[in-house]
């Protein structure tokens, strides 16, 4: 005979619950922390807009 699982082991139906992240920082502080480890842009590698020559 099969045993029924307790209600705590059943998977919930429907969409999974989204996690709500609580931060004690302003959006500016969060952005500064997020982008603080990014290297500055290298201007020598920049592609400039060039006009195409038409024949």
JSON list of C-alpha atoms in Angstrom, two decimals:
[
{"chain": "A", "resi": 1, "resn": "UNK", "atom": "CA", "xyz": [0.00, 0.00, 0.00]},
{"chain": "A", "resi": 2, "resn": "UNK", "atom": "CA", "xyz": [1.19, 3.50, -0.70]},
{"chain": "A", "resi": 3, "resn": "UNK", "atom": "CA", "xyz": [1.78, 6.00, 2.02]},
{"chain": "A", "resi": 4, "resn": "UNK", "atom": "CA", "xyz": [0.69, 9.59, 1.54]},
{"chain": "A", "resi": 5, "resn": "UNK", "atom": "CA", "xyz": [3.34, 12.25, 1.99]},
{"chain": "A", "resi": 6, "resn": "UNK", "atom": "CA", "xyz": [2.73, 14.87, 4.64]},
{"chain": "A", "resi": 7, "resn": "UNK", "atom": "CA", "xyz": [1.48, 18.20, 3.37]},
{"chain": "A", "resi": 8, "resn": "UNK", "atom": "CA", "xyz": [4.86, 19.82, 4.07]},
{"chain": "A", "resi": 9, "resn": "UNK", "atom": "CA", "xyz": [6.58, 17.62, 1.44]},
{"chain": "A", "resi": 10, "resn": "UNK", "atom": "CA", "xyz": [4.15, 18.36, -1.41]},
{"chain": "A", "resi": 11, "resn": "UNK", "atom": "CA", "xyz": [5.24, 20.75, -4.13]},
{"chain": "A", "resi": 12, "resn": "UNK", "atom": "CA", "xyz": [3.23, 23.92, -4.33]},
{"chain": "A", "resi": 13, "resn": "UNK", "atom": "CA", "xyz": [1.23, 24.41, -7.51]},
{"chain": "A", "resi": 14, "resn": "UNK", "atom": "CA", "xyz": [1.49, 27.50, -9.68]},
{"chain": "A", "resi": 15, "resn": "UNK", "atom": "CA", "xyz": [4.24, 30.03, -10.07]},
{"chain": "A", "resi": 16, "resn": "UNK", "atom": "CA", "xyz": [7.09, 29.98, -7.58]},
{"chain": "A", "resi": 17, "resn": "UNK", "atom": "CA", "xyz": [7.15, 32.77, -5.06]},
{"chain": "A", "resi": 18, "resn": "UNK", "atom": "CA", "xyz": [9.48, 35.64, -5.88]},
{"chain": "A", "resi": 19, "resn": "UNK", "atom": "CA", "xyz": [12.00, 36.60, -3.28]},
{"chain": "A", "resi": 20, "resn": "UNK", "atom": "CA", "xyz": [11.85, 40.15, -2.03]},
{"chain": "A", "resi": 21, "resn": "UNK", "atom": "CA", "xyz": [15.33, 41.50, -1.40]},
{"chain": "A", "resi": 22, "resn": "UNK", "atom": "CA", "xyz": [15.57, 44.10, 1.32]},
{"chain": "A", "resi": 23, "resn": "UNK", "atom": "CA", "xyz": [18.51, 46.51, 1.09]},
{"chain": "A", "resi": 24, "resn": "UNK", "atom": "CA", "xyz": [19.42, 49.22, 3.53]},
{"chain": "A", "resi": 25, "resn": "UNK", "atom": "CA", "xyz": [20.93, 51.39, 0.79]},
{"chain": "A", "resi": 26, "resn": "UNK", "atom": "CA", "xyz": [19.79, 54.01, -1.66]},
{"chain": "A", "resi": 27, "resn": "UNK", "atom": "CA", "xyz": [19.70, 53.10, -5.37]},
{"chain": "A", "resi": 28, "resn": "UNK", "atom": "CA", "xyz": [22.78, 55.31, -5.91]},
{"chain": "A", "resi": 29, "resn": "UNK", "atom": "CA", "xyz": [24.74, 53.47, -3.21]},
{"chain": "A", "resi": 30, "resn": "UNK", "atom": "CA", "xyz": [23.72, 50.10, -4.63]},
{"chain": "A", "resi": 31, "resn": "UNK", "atom": "CA", "xyz": [24.75, 51.13, -8.16]},
{"chain": "A", "resi": 32, "resn": "UNK", "atom": "CA", "xyz": [28.08, 52.49, -6.91]},
{"chain": "A", "resi": 33, "resn": "UNK", "atom": "CA", "xyz": [28.82, 49.23, -5.09]},
{"chain": "A", "resi": 34, "resn": "UNK", "atom": "CA", "xyz": [27.74, 47.16, -8.07]},
{"chain": "A", "resi": 35, "resn": "UNK", "atom": "CA", "xyz": [29.89, 49.02, -10.60]},
{"chain": "A", "resi": 36, "resn": "UNK", "atom": "CA", "xyz": [32.88, 49.76, -8.33]},
{"chain": "A", "resi": 37, "resn": "UNK", "atom": "CA", "xyz": [34.88, 46.74, -9.56]},
{"chain": "A", "resi": 38, "resn": "UNK", "atom": "CA", "xyz": [34.41, 47.49, -13.27]},
{"chain": "A", "resi": 39, "resn": "UNK", "atom": "CA", "xyz": [37.54, 48.64, -15.09]},
{"chain": "A", "resi": 40, "resn": "UNK", "atom": "CA", "xyz": [37.38, 52.09, -16.68]},
{"chain": "A", "resi": 41, "resn": "UNK", "atom": "CA", "xyz": [36.87, 52.18, -20.44]},
{"chain": "A", "resi": 42, "resn": "UNK", "atom": "CA", "xyz": [39.99, 52.01, -22.63]},
{"chain": "A", "resi": 43, "resn": "UNK", "atom": "CA", "xyz": [39.73, 54.83, -25.21]},
{"chain": "A", "resi": 44, "resn": "UNK", "atom": "CA", "xyz": [42.27, 53.17, -27.53]},
{"chain": "A", "resi": 45, "resn": "UNK", "atom": "CA", "xyz": [39.87, 50.27, -28.15]},
{"chain": "A", "resi": 46, "resn": "UNK", "atom": "CA", "xyz": [36.92, 52.49, -28.97]},
{"chain": "A", "resi": 47, "resn": "UNK", "atom": "CA", "xyz": [35.35, 52.12, -32.40]},
{"chain": "A", "resi": 48, "resn": "UNK", "atom": "CA", "xyz": [34.64, 55.51, -33.89]},
{"chain": "A", "resi": 49, "resn": "UNK", "atom": "CA", "xyz": [31.70, 56.09, -36.19]},
{"chain": "A", "resi": 50, "resn": "UNK", "atom": "CA", "xyz": [33.08, 56.05, -39.71]},
{"chain": "A", "resi": 51, "resn": "UNK", "atom": "CA", "xyz": [31.29, 57.21, -42.82]},
{"chain": "A", "resi": 52, "resn": "UNK", "atom": "CA", "xyz": [31.03, 54.49, -45.44]},
{"chain": "A", "resi": 53, "resn": "UNK", "atom": "CA", "xyz": [32.46, 55.28, -48.86]},
{"chain": "A", "resi": 54, "resn": "UNK", "atom": "CA", "xyz": [29.93, 54.76, -51.61]},
{"chain": "A", "resi": 55, "resn": "UNK", "atom": "CA", "xyz": [31.23, 53.63, -54.97]}
]
